[in-house]
Short mmCIF file of C-alpha atoms (C1' of nucleotides) in Angstrom, two decimals:
data_model
loop_
_atom_site.label_atom_id
_atom_site.label_comp_id
_atom_site.label_asym_id
_atom_site.label_seq_id
_atom_site.Cartn_x
_atom_site.Cartn_y
_atom_site.Cartn_z
CA MET D 748 -0.06 -0.04 -0.03
CA PRO D 749 1.32 3.36 -0.87
CA ARG D 750 2.75 5.22 2.07
CA GLU D 751 1.17 8.43 3.24
CA HIS D 752 3.30 11.69 3.11
CA ASN D 753 4.47 11.85 6.71
CA GLU D 754 6.82 13.70 9.24
CA LEU D 755 9.99 11.75 8.95
CA ASP D 756 9.98 11.30 5.12
CA GLU D 757 9.88 15.12 5.07
CA LYS D 758 12.72 15.25 7.34
CA ILE D 759 14.97 13.11 5.37
CA ARG D 760 14.08 14.59 2.00
CA GLU D 761 14.17 18.20 3.54
CA ARG D 762 17.59 17.67 5.19
CA ASN D 763 19.32 16.21 2.03
CA VAL D 764 17.58 18.76 -0.27
CA ARG D 765 18.91 21.46 2.00
CA LEU D 766 22.46 20.15 2.19
CA ILE D 767 22.46 19.75 -1.61
CA ILE D 768 21.01 23.63 -1.94
CA LYS D 769 23.48 24.89 0.59
CA ALA D 770 26.54 23.22 -1.20
CA GLY D 771 25.15 24.19 -4.57
CA ILE D 772 24.79 27.90 -3.43
CA GLU D 773 28.45 27.82 -2.42
CA ILE D 774 29.99 26.30 -5.48
CA PHE D 775 27.62 27.83 -8.16
CA SER D 776 28.30 31.24 -6.70
CA ARG D 777 32.22 30.49 -6.87
CA LYS D 778 32.23 28.61 -10.41
CA GLY D 779 29.29 29.75 -12.25
CA TYR D 780 26.72 27.41 -13.89
CA ASP D 781 29.04 25.96 -16.49
CA GLY D 782 32.05 25.65 -14.20
CA THR D 783 30.33 23.82 -11.56
CA ARG D 784 30.60 19.90 -11.40
CA ILE D 785 27.79 17.89 -9.75
CA ALA D 786 30.54 15.89 -8.05
CA GLU D 787 31.79 18.94 -6.31
CA ILE D 788 28.38 19.68 -5.05
CA ALA D 789 27.86 15.98 -4.00
CA GLU D 790 31.12 16.07 -2.13
CA ALA D 791 30.48 19.34 -0.47
CA SER D 792 27.07 18.09 0.60
CA GLY D 793 28.50 14.82 1.89
CA LEU D 794 26.23 12.83 -0.34
CA PRO D 795 27.29 10.31 -3.06
CA LYS D 796 26.58 11.87 -6.63
CA ALA D 797 24.10 9.28 -7.42
CA ASN D 798 22.03 10.35 -4.22
CA VAL D 799 22.25 13.84 -5.37
CA TYR D 800 20.52 12.71 -8.73
CA TYR D 801 18.00 10.91 -6.59
CA TYR D 802 16.64 14.37 -5.55
CA PHE D 803 17.34 16.31 -8.49
CA SER D 804 17.15 15.02 -11.93
CA SER D 805 19.69 17.61 -13.48
CA LYS D 806 22.24 20.16 -12.90
CA GLU D 807 19.80 22.75 -14.26
CA GLN D 808 17.19 21.69 -11.72
CA ILE D 809 19.45 22.25 -8.80
CA TYR D 810 20.49 25.61 -10.16
CA THR D 811 16.92 26.78 -10.82
CA ALA D 812 15.79 25.68 -7.45
CA ILE D 813 18.45 27.90 -5.88
CA ILE D 814 17.59 30.94 -8.14
CA GLY D 815 13.90 30.54 -6.96
CA HIS D 816 14.95 30.29 -3.25
CA LEU D 817 17.23 33.37 -3.64
CA LEU D 818 14.53 35.59 -5.19
CA ASP D 819 12.27 34.50 -2.57
CA GLY D 820 14.57 35.89 0.20
CA TRP D 821 14.99 39.46 -1.50
CA ASP D 822 11.51 40.97 -1.12
CA ASN D 823 12.15 41.45 2.49
CA ALA D 824 15.15 43.74 2.22
CA LEU D 825 13.21 45.93 -0.22
CA LYS D 826 10.09 46.73 1.50
CA TYR D 827 11.43 49.93 3.42
CA ILE D 828 10.85 52.47 0.57
CA THR D 829 7.02 53.20 1.20
CA ALA D 830 5.34 56.46 0.57
CA ASP D 831 4.32 56.84 4.32
CA ARG D 832 7.91 57.26 5.48
CA GLU D 833 10.14 60.38 5.25
CA PRO D 834 12.67 59.94 2.47
CA ALA D 835 15.74 60.24 4.88
CA GLU D 836 14.45 57.54 6.88
CA ALA D 837 13.31 55.34 4.11
CA PHE D 838 16.65 55.46 2.25
CA ARG D 839 18.67 54.89 5.53
CA LEU D 840 16.55 51.81 6.30
CA TYR D 841 16.76 50.47 2.70
CA ILE D 842 20.58 50.82 2.67
CA ARG D 843 20.95 49.34 6.06
CA ALA D 844 18.72 46.28 5.21
CA LYS D 845 20.16 45.71 1.92
CA LEU D 846 23.80 45.57 3.28
CA ASP D 847 22.56 43.50 5.92
CA TYR D 848 20.91 40.85 3.59
CA THR D 849 24.04 40.83 1.48
CA ARG D 850 26.28 40.49 4.40
CA LYS D 851 24.42 37.52 5.74
CA ASN D 852 23.96 35.97 2.41
CA ILE D 853 27.35 36.53 0.73
CA ALA D 854 27.12 33.33 -1.47
CA GLU D 855 23.48 33.99 -2.66
CA THR D 856 24.48 37.39 -3.56
CA ARG D 857 27.42 36.46 -5.56
CA LEU D 858 25.42 33.66 -7.25
CA PHE D 859 22.92 36.13 -8.32
CA ALA D 860 25.56 38.42 -9.75
CA SER D 861 27.23 35.45 -11.54
CA GLU D 862 23.94 34.59 -13.04
CA ILE D 863 23.53 38.08 -14.49
CA ILE D 864 27.15 38.23 -15.69
CA GLN D 865 26.60 34.89 -17.50
CA GLY D 866 23.68 36.32 -19.32
CA ALA D 867 20.73 35.60 -17.09
CA ARG D 868 20.17 32.42 -18.79
CA PHE D 869 18.11 30.81 -15.95
CA LEU D 870 16.00 33.85 -14.88
CA THR D 871 12.63 33.10 -16.07
CA LYS D 872 10.47 35.92 -17.76
CA LYS D 873 8.44 35.80 -14.48
CA ASP D 874 11.41 36.38 -12.24
CA ARG D 875 12.47 39.37 -14.31
CA GLN D 876 8.85 40.78 -14.18
CA HIS D 877 8.85 40.51 -10.57
CA ILE D 878 12.07 42.42 -10.20
CA ARG D 879 10.66 44.97 -12.62
CA ASP D 880 7.41 45.29 -10.82
CA VAL D 881 9.40 45.81 -7.53
CA THR D 882 11.46 48.50 -9.05
CA ASP D 883 8.46 50.28 -10.51
CA LYS D 884 6.59 50.30 -7.23
CA HIS D 885 9.79 52.07 -5.62
CA VAL D 886 10.30 54.46 -8.39
CA ALA D 887 6.63 55.63 -7.97
CA VAL D 888 7.34 56.34 -4.43
CA ILE D 889 10.33 58.41 -5.22
CA GLU D 890 8.55 60.16 -8.07
CA GLY D 891 5.89 61.12 -5.37
CA TRP D 892 8.59 62.40 -3.00
CA ILE D 893 9.96 64.45 -5.84
CA ALA D 894 6.38 65.84 -6.74
CA GLU D 895 5.93 66.96 -3.05
CA GLY D 896 9.29 68.49 -2.90
CA LYS D 897 10.53 66.24 -0.37
CA ILE D 898 13.60 65.37 -2.34
CA LEU D 899 15.21 67.12 -5.21
CA PRO D 900 14.48 66.15 -8.89
CA VAL D 901 16.53 63.21 -9.72
CA ASP D 902 16.20 60.25 -12.15
CA PRO D 903 14.80 57.55 -9.79
CA ARG D 904 15.68 54.61 -11.68
CA HIS D 905 19.35 55.64 -12.02
CA LEU D 906 19.24 56.54 -8.36
CA PHE D 907 17.80 53.06 -7.59
CA ILE D 908 20.63 51.50 -9.68
CA MET D 909 23.20 53.45 -7.61
CA LEU D 910 21.77 52.21 -4.30
CA TRP D 911 21.58 48.56 -5.69
CA ALA D 912 25.04 48.79 -7.03
CA SER D 913 26.66 50.25 -3.87
CA THR D 914 24.97 47.71 -1.43
CA GLN D 915 25.82 44.77 -3.55
CA PHE D 916 29.48 45.55 -3.98
CA TYR D 917 30.82 44.52 -0.47
CA ALA D 918 29.41 41.04 -0.97
CA GLU D 919 30.25 40.39 -4.61
CA PHE D 920 33.70 42.03 -4.59
CA GLU D 921 34.64 41.30 -1.16
CA PRO D 922 38.51 40.89 -1.87
CA ILE D 923 38.50 44.34 -3.66
CA ALA D 924 36.52 45.96 -1.10
CA ALA D 925 38.64 44.70 1.53
CA ASP D 926 41.86 45.79 -0.35
CA GLY D 927 40.29 49.16 -0.74
CA LEU D 928 39.65 49.41 3.04
CA LYS D 929 43.17 48.15 3.81
CA LYS D 930 41.83 45.04 5.66
CA THR D 931 42.18 41.44 5.17
CA ARG D 932 38.51 40.70 5.89
CA LEU D 933 35.34 42.72 6.03
CA THR D 934 33.76 43.08 9.52
CA VAL D 935 30.22 43.96 10.67
CA GLY D 936 31.75 47.41 11.46
CA ASP D 937 32.87 47.83 7.86
CA TYR D 938 29.46 47.18 6.69
CA GLU D 939 28.00 49.80 9.34
CA MET D 940 30.51 52.33 7.89
CA ALA D 941 29.43 51.54 4.48
CA ALA D 942 25.74 51.95 5.40
CA LYS D 943 26.60 55.38 7.05
CA THR D 944 28.75 56.68 4.05
CA ILE D 945 26.29 55.70 1.44
CA ALA D 946 23.21 56.95 3.27
CA GLU D 947 25.15 60.42 3.98
CA THR D 948 26.28 60.67 0.55
CA VAL D 949 23.07 60.00 -1.18
CA LEU D 950 20.97 62.26 1.28
CA ARG D 951 23.33 65.38 1.56
CA GLY D 952 26.09 64.78 -0.99
CA VAL D 953 29.78 65.66 -0.38
CA LEU D 954 29.92 69.25 -1.32
CA PRO D 955 29.43 71.91 1.43
CA HIS D 956 26.22 73.84 1.25
CA GLU D 957 26.96 77.37 -0.25
CA MET E 1194 70.23 30.01 -39.79
CA PRO E 1195 67.76 31.25 -37.43
CA ARG E 1196 65.66 33.70 -38.90
CA GLU E 1197 65.51 37.33 -37.48
CA HIS E 1198 62.48 38.77 -35.71
CA ASN E 1199 60.58 40.63 -38.64
CA GLU E 1200 57.63 42.42 -39.63
CA LEU E 1201 55.57 39.69 -41.11
CA ASP E 1202 56.33 37.30 -38.30
CA GLU E 1203 54.99 39.75 -35.90
CA LYS E 1204 51.95 40.32 -38.08
CA ILE E 1205 50.78 36.58 -38.24
CA ARG E 1206 51.40 36.34 -34.50
CA GLU E 1207 50.10 39.44 -33.36
CA ARG E 1208 46.89 38.90 -35.44
CA ASN E 1209 46.40 35.46 -34.27
CA VAL E 1210 47.23 36.25 -30.54
CA ARG E 1211 44.81 39.23 -30.89
CA LEU E 1212 41.86 37.10 -32.17
CA ILE E 1213 42.39 34.66 -29.30
CA ILE E 1214 42.56 37.20 -26.73
CA LYS E 1215 39.37 38.85 -28.19
CA ALA E 1216 37.54 35.51 -28.14
CA GLY E 1217 38.82 34.75 -24.87
CA ILE E 1218 37.63 37.85 -23.31
CA GLU E 1219 34.16 37.29 -24.54
CA ILE E 1220 33.73 33.79 -23.49
CA PHE E 1221 35.74 33.97 -20.24
CA SER E 1222 33.47 36.91 -19.32
CA ARG E 1223 30.33 34.89 -19.82
CA LYS E 1224 31.28 31.48 -18.70
CA GLY E 1225 33.91 32.18 -16.09
CA TYR E 1226 37.54 30.51 -15.77
CA ASP E 1227 36.21 27.21 -15.04
CA GLY E 1228 33.19 27.23 -17.36
CA THR E 1229 35.24 28.18 -20.50
CA ARG E 1230 36.31 25.24 -22.95
CA ILE E 1231 39.10 26.00 -25.24
CA ALA E 1232 37.26 24.68 -28.18
CA GLU E 1233 34.81 27.45 -27.79
CA ILE E 1234 37.71 30.19 -27.76
CA ALA E 1235 39.16 28.36 -30.95
CA GLU E 1236 35.83 28.50 -32.70
CA ALA E 1237 35.02 31.99 -31.74
CA SER E 1238 38.49 32.99 -32.96
CA GLY E 1239 38.15 31.13 -36.16
CA LEU E 1240 41.21 29.04 -35.66
CA PRO E 1241 41.50 25.24 -34.96
CA LYS E 1242 41.90 24.32 -31.44
CA ALA E 1243 45.39 22.98 -32.22
CA ASN E 1244 46.48 26.41 -33.61
CA VAL E 1245 45.28 28.05 -30.28
CA TYR E 1246 47.69 25.52 -28.33
CA TYR E 1247 50.41 26.60 -30.72
CA TYR E 1248 50.37 30.19 -29.31
CA PHE E 1249 49.25 29.45 -25.67
CA SER E 1250 50.40 26.46 -23.82
CA SER E 1251 47.30 26.26 -21.54
CA LYS E 1252 44.02 27.69 -20.85
CA GLU E 1253 45.45 29.25 -17.81
CA GLN E 1254 48.09 31.10 -19.87
CA ILE E 1255 45.35 32.65 -22.04
CA TYR E 1256 43.51 33.79 -18.84
CA THR E 1257 46.26 35.49 -17.35
CA ALA E 1258 47.32 37.17 -20.46
CA ILE E 1259 43.79 38.81 -20.58
CA ILE E 1260 43.95 39.78 -17.02
CA GLY E 1261 47.14 41.42 -17.51
CA HIS E 1262 45.80 43.21 -20.71
CA LEU E 1263 42.87 44.19 -18.85
CA LEU E 1264 44.64 45.87 -15.93
CA ASP E 1265 46.80 47.75 -18.35
CA GLY E 1266 43.68 49.50 -19.89
CA TRP E 1267 42.35 50.73 -16.52
CA ASP E 1268 44.81 53.39 -15.31
CA ASN E 1269 43.56 55.71 -17.90
CA ALA E 1270 40.03 56.00 -16.58
CA LEU E 1271 41.30 56.57 -13.10
CA LYS E 1272 43.59 59.42 -13.57
CA TYR E 1273 40.91 62.31 -13.05
CA ILE E 1274 41.11 62.59 -9.36
CA THR E 1275 44.08 64.76 -8.79
CA ALA E 1276 44.60 67.47 -6.01
CA ASP E 1277 44.85 70.29 -8.51
CA ARG E 1278 41.30 69.97 -9.70
CA GLU E 1279 38.26 71.28 -7.93
CA PRO E 1280 36.35 68.25 -6.38
CA ALA E 1281 33.26 68.72 -8.32
CA GLU E 1282 34.96 68.85 -11.60
CA ALA E 1283 37.21 65.88 -10.77
CA PHE E 1284 34.26 63.68 -9.55
CA ARG E 1285 32.32 64.48 -12.82
CA LEU E 1286 35.26 63.70 -14.94
CA TYR E 1287 35.86 60.50 -13.12
CA ILE E 1288 32.49 59.32 -13.19
CA ARG E 1289 32.07 60.11 -16.86
CA ALA E 1290 35.43 58.36 -17.73
CA LYS E 1291 34.76 55.33 -15.81
CA LEU E 1292 31.31 54.84 -17.35
CA ASP E 1293 32.72 55.59 -20.78
CA TYR E 1294 35.36 52.83 -20.29
CA THR E 1295 32.98 50.26 -19.07
CA ARG E 1296 30.55 51.08 -21.84
CA LYS E 1297 33.36 50.49 -24.51
CA ASN E 1298 34.76 47.43 -22.67
CA ILE E 1299 31.82 45.61 -21.48
CA ALA E 1300 33.16 42.18 -21.77
CA GLU E 1301 36.50 43.19 -20.20
CA THR E 1302 34.54 44.63 -17.23
CA ARG E 1303 32.55 41.59 -16.87
CA LEU E 1304 35.49 39.39 -17.07
CA PHE E 1305 37.19 41.23 -14.10
CA ALA E 1306 33.90 41.08 -12.06
CA SER E 1307 33.82 37.40 -12.84
CA GLU E 1308 37.37 36.84 -11.80
CA ILE E 1309 36.67 38.55 -8.50
CA ILE E 1310 33.42 36.64 -7.83
CA GLN E 1311 35.24 33.51 -8.43
CA GLY E 1312 37.76 34.34 -5.69
CA ALA E 1313 40.41 36.37 -7.44
CA ARG E 1314 42.42 33.21 -8.24
CA PHE E 1315 44.47 34.55 -10.91
CA LEU E 1316 44.87 38.18 -9.69
CA THR E 1317 48.60 38.29 -8.80
CA LYS E 1318 49.86 39.95 -5.60
CA LYS E 1319 51.41 42.57 -7.75
CA ASP E 1320 48.05 43.12 -9.52
CA ARG E 1321 46.39 43.73 -6.24
CA GLN E 1322 49.10 45.84 -4.77
CA HIS E 1323 48.77 47.98 -8.02
CA ILE E 1324 44.97 48.40 -7.29
CA ARG E 1325 45.65 49.21 -3.63
CA ASP E 1326 48.32 51.82 -4.68
CA VAL E 1327 46.06 53.68 -7.17
CA THR E 1328 43.13 53.75 -4.51
CA ASP E 1329 45.47 54.94 -1.80
CA LYS E 1330 46.55 57.93 -4.06
CA HIS E 1331 43.07 58.97 -4.68
CA VAL E 1332 42.17 58.47 -1.08
CA ALA E 1333 44.89 60.90 -0.02
CA VAL E 1334 43.49 63.47 -2.56
CA ILE E 1335 40.04 63.24 -1.10
CA GLU E 1336 41.39 63.51 2.45
CA GLY E 1337 43.21 66.69 1.02
CA TRP E 1338 39.97 68.20 -0.03
CA ILE E 1339 38.23 67.46 3.21
CA ALA E 1340 41.11 69.02 5.26
CA GLU E 1341 40.67 72.09 3.09
CA GLY E 1342 36.98 72.06 3.64
CA LYS E 1343 36.27 71.77 -0.17
CA ILE E 1344 34.27 68.69 0.68
CA LEU E 1345 32.22 67.48 3.69
CA PRO E 1346 33.86 64.81 6.11
CA VAL E 1347 33.11 61.40 4.60
CA ASP E 1348 34.94 58.15 4.69
CA PRO E 1349 37.05 58.31 1.49
CA ARG E 1350 37.36 54.62 1.06
CA HIS E 1351 33.66 53.93 1.06
CA LEU E 1352 32.96 56.75 -0.98
CA PHE E 1353 35.28 55.40 -3.54
CA ILE E 1354 33.72 51.96 -3.44
CA MET E 1355 30.35 53.77 -4.00
CA LEU E 1356 31.78 55.33 -7.25
CA TRP E 1357 33.26 52.22 -8.50
CA ALA E 1358 30.33 49.98 -7.81
CA SER E 1359 27.92 52.45 -9.35
CA THR E 1360 29.90 52.84 -12.50
CA GLN E 1361 30.71 49.25 -12.92
CA PHE E 1362 26.97 48.25 -12.54
CA TYR E 1363 25.79 49.23 -15.90
CA ALA E 1364 28.30 46.96 -17.84
CA GLU E 1365 28.13 43.89 -15.40
CA PHE E 1366 24.48 43.75 -14.75
CA GLU E 1367 23.41 45.22 -18.08
CA PRO E 1368 20.16 42.92 -18.32
CA ILE E 1369 19.13 44.09 -14.75
CA ALA E 1370 20.09 47.68 -15.51
CA ALA E 1371 18.00 47.72 -18.68
CA ASP E 1372 14.99 46.08 -16.88
CA GLY E 1373 15.40 48.71 -14.13
CA LEU E 1374 15.36 51.50 -16.89
CA LYS E 1375 12.36 49.81 -18.70
CA LYS E 1376 14.64 49.29 -21.91
CA THR E 1377 15.62 46.32 -23.95
CA ARG E 1378 19.04 47.56 -24.45
CA LEU E 1379 21.32 50.51 -23.02
CA THR E 1380 22.24 53.25 -25.15
CA VAL E 1381 24.81 55.95 -24.97
CA GLY E 1382 22.24 58.31 -23.67
CA ASP E 1383 21.31 55.79 -20.86
CA TYR E 1384 25.14 55.99 -19.82
CA GLU E 1385 25.09 59.84 -19.98
CA MET E 1386 22.05 59.99 -17.72
CA ALA E 1387 23.79 57.57 -15.38
CA ALA E 1388 26.72 59.82 -15.29
CA LYS E 1389 24.58 62.84 -14.56
CA THR E 1390 22.42 61.25 -11.82
CA ILE E 1391 25.57 59.66 -10.14
CA ALA E 1392 27.42 62.93 -10.09
CA GLU E 1393 24.44 65.02 -8.98
CA THR E 1394 23.60 62.54 -6.20
CA VAL E 1395 27.03 62.38 -5.00
CA LEU E 1396 27.87 66.13 -5.10
CA ARG E 1397 24.75 67.47 -3.65
CA GLY E 1398 22.65 64.50 -2.38
CA VAL E 1399 18.91 64.20 -2.88
CA LEU E 1400 17.62 66.18 0.12
CA PRO E 1401 16.70 69.82 -0.51
CA HIS E 1402 19.00 72.12 1.57
CA GLU E 1403 17.21 73.50 4.71
"C1'" DT N 708 65.97 28.38 -55.09
"C1'" DA N 709 67.23 25.70 -51.31
"C1'" DG N 710 67.12 25.61 -46.59
"C1'" DT N 711 65.06 26.97 -42.27
"C1'" DA N 712 61.94 28.67 -39.23
"C1'" DA N 713 56.97 29.73 -38.42
"C1'" DG N 714 52.72 28.40 -38.73
"C1'" DT N 715 48.86 24.98 -39.44
"C1'" DT N 716 46.01 21.07 -38.52
"C1'" DG N 717 43.19 16.37 -38.28
"C1'" DA N 718 43.71 12.85 -35.57
"C1'" DC N 719 44.76 10.88 -31.38
"C1'" DA N 720 45.25 9.87 -26.05
"C1'" DC N 721 43.72 10.42 -22.01
"C1'" DT N 722 40.57 12.35 -18.15
"C1'" DT N 723 36.59 14.39 -16.49
"C1'" DT N 724 31.66 15.16 -16.75
"C1'" DG N 725 26.59 14.69 -16.66
"C1'" DG N 726 23.53 11.25 -16.06
"C1'" DT N 727 21.80 6.08 -15.55
"C1'" DC N 728 20.70 1.84 -13.28
"C1'" DA N 729 20.16 -2.34 -11.03
"C1'" DG N 730 20.09 -3.98 -6.94
"C1'" DG N 731 20.63 -3.01 -2.28
"C1'" DT N 732 19.06 -1.02 2.54
"C1'" DT N 733 16.15 1.40 5.66
"C1'" DT N 734 11.61 3.24 7.19
"C1'" DT N 735 6.92 3.03 7.96
"C1'" DG N 736 1.80 1.83 8.15
"C1'" DT N 737 -0.78 -1.99 9.18
"C1'" DA B 680 6.05 -9.44 10.87
"C1'" DC B 681 5.41 -8.09 6.29
"C1'" DA B 682 4.85 -5.41 2.20
"C1'" DA B 683 5.38 -1.12 0.09
"C1'" DA B 684 7.37 3.11 -0.48
"C1'" DA B 685 11.49 5.80 0.18
"C1'" DC B 686 16.04 5.96 0.22
"C1'" DC B 687 21.00 4.81 -1.01
"C1'" DT B 688 24.95 3.96 -3.93
"C1'" DG B 689 29.03 1.47 -6.71
"C1'" DA B 690 29.65 0.73 -11.12
"C1'" DC B 691 28.84 2.08 -15.61
"C1'" DC B 692 28.51 4.92 -20.14
"C1'" DA B 693 28.51 8.20 -23.90
"C1'" DA B 694 29.73 12.75 -24.54
"C1'" DA B 695 32.89 16.26 -23.92
"C1'" DG B 696 36.99 18.11 -22.15
"C1'" DT B 697 42.33 19.36 -22.19
"C1'" DG B 698 46.32 18.76 -24.13
"C1'" DT B 699 49.75 16.45 -27.82
"C1'" DC B 700 51.98 15.36 -32.09
"C1'" DA B 701 53.68 14.10 -36.49
"C1'" DA B 702 53.11 15.61 -40.83
"C1'" DC B 703 52.12 19.23 -43.65
"C1'" DT B 704 52.20 24.03 -45.86
"C1'" DT B 705 53.64 28.89 -45.88
"C1'" DA B 706 56.86 32.65 -45.41
"C1'" DC B 707 61.17 34.36 -45.36
"C1'" DT B 708 66.69 34.71 -45.92
"C1'" DA B 709 70.85 34.25 -48.18
#
DNA sequence: TAGTAAGTTGACACTTTGGTCAGGTTTTGT
DNA sequence: ACAAAACCTGACCAAAGTGTCAACTTACTA
């Protein structure tokens, strides 16, 4: 008789899938899609290769599962720009949240960067549409602020890209960022200083007021 | 008798090496080091694989040749921050030059990003030292401006990272940048708008003066 | 124009890779 | 205890990968 879906089944499956995904994130982020070998993922996850194939039917399936998992984790960090906050507060919260997310999810952040650099081959139309939708919503908020005179007129989409780029950089280019800061590794303090500098610069600029 | 080094030898060798490097930049930038197959480079350069091995003895040798070639091309875009310019002018020139360089050398820019994300395995100590030295020089200039009161106190290293990140983004993440701007491809105009927005934001910020 | 170096290449050797499979063991509901 | 489902895995395969080589052509020098 077919067995029912039950607790322990889920536990074994969940545990192994989690191990594979975790190892996959690490290795795909370092080697890219084409550069990653399933045997490496198997080794890193502590499972034999054939067992990896028991849970995932192909390399692509592991990869797309990770991409999906990654995009899910993002909406959280991006929710701070809402019309009911004051711009200064909203920007500060956004910058801090995004840096916090990238710091705690360095491999995922790199994996996403890797995927884009390699031509966004596995981002679905739906994924991209979702990213566009979120951007549009934030752009609308910024346009509202400009209309109310709460911030100076500025292209909201380029402004957004600027924030995105600045916050991603520390995770993606950690060795370069560390070199630039004359450190060997980045600490939480470095991320805090980054948040402060980005927020200050974007809010008031570097030129003294005349 | 051994033949002298002459014009035509150089021409054949130079031409083929150039074709291989060019194809290599394109493919390494898209697939990363591990993901790139020599046969692909051979095909893209129009040479048979064995001929590629006639000029380069290994995949690694092609890759490191490209990295070296790439770093050479950089110092140009980075020379605009000098103490004898006014900060506003210097930042504007730097941002414009860097964006211009990345727009015209998209594949190289991506290749560098790819190399860093993949752990900077082929950047030599010398390469990294050079990057550090250039950064230090610019940091010193910015610190000078702060001391003179020409710009507000700000962490010069994080400010630098911000500029670096913002200008790199359009080349590295072209599909995402295009999505964010509601375009299908980025045009020269988009790069100009980016330069304007980045410069304005960094110089005067987005908040109105009280 | 003969001789030598440079350039070219199809075919080959060897290794690694993604993916399969047959047959095993463990877990679980009844 | 038993059967059925879920799980596990060593061994295997075809395809694709890197790098080699001997034999060939082309280019140049004296």
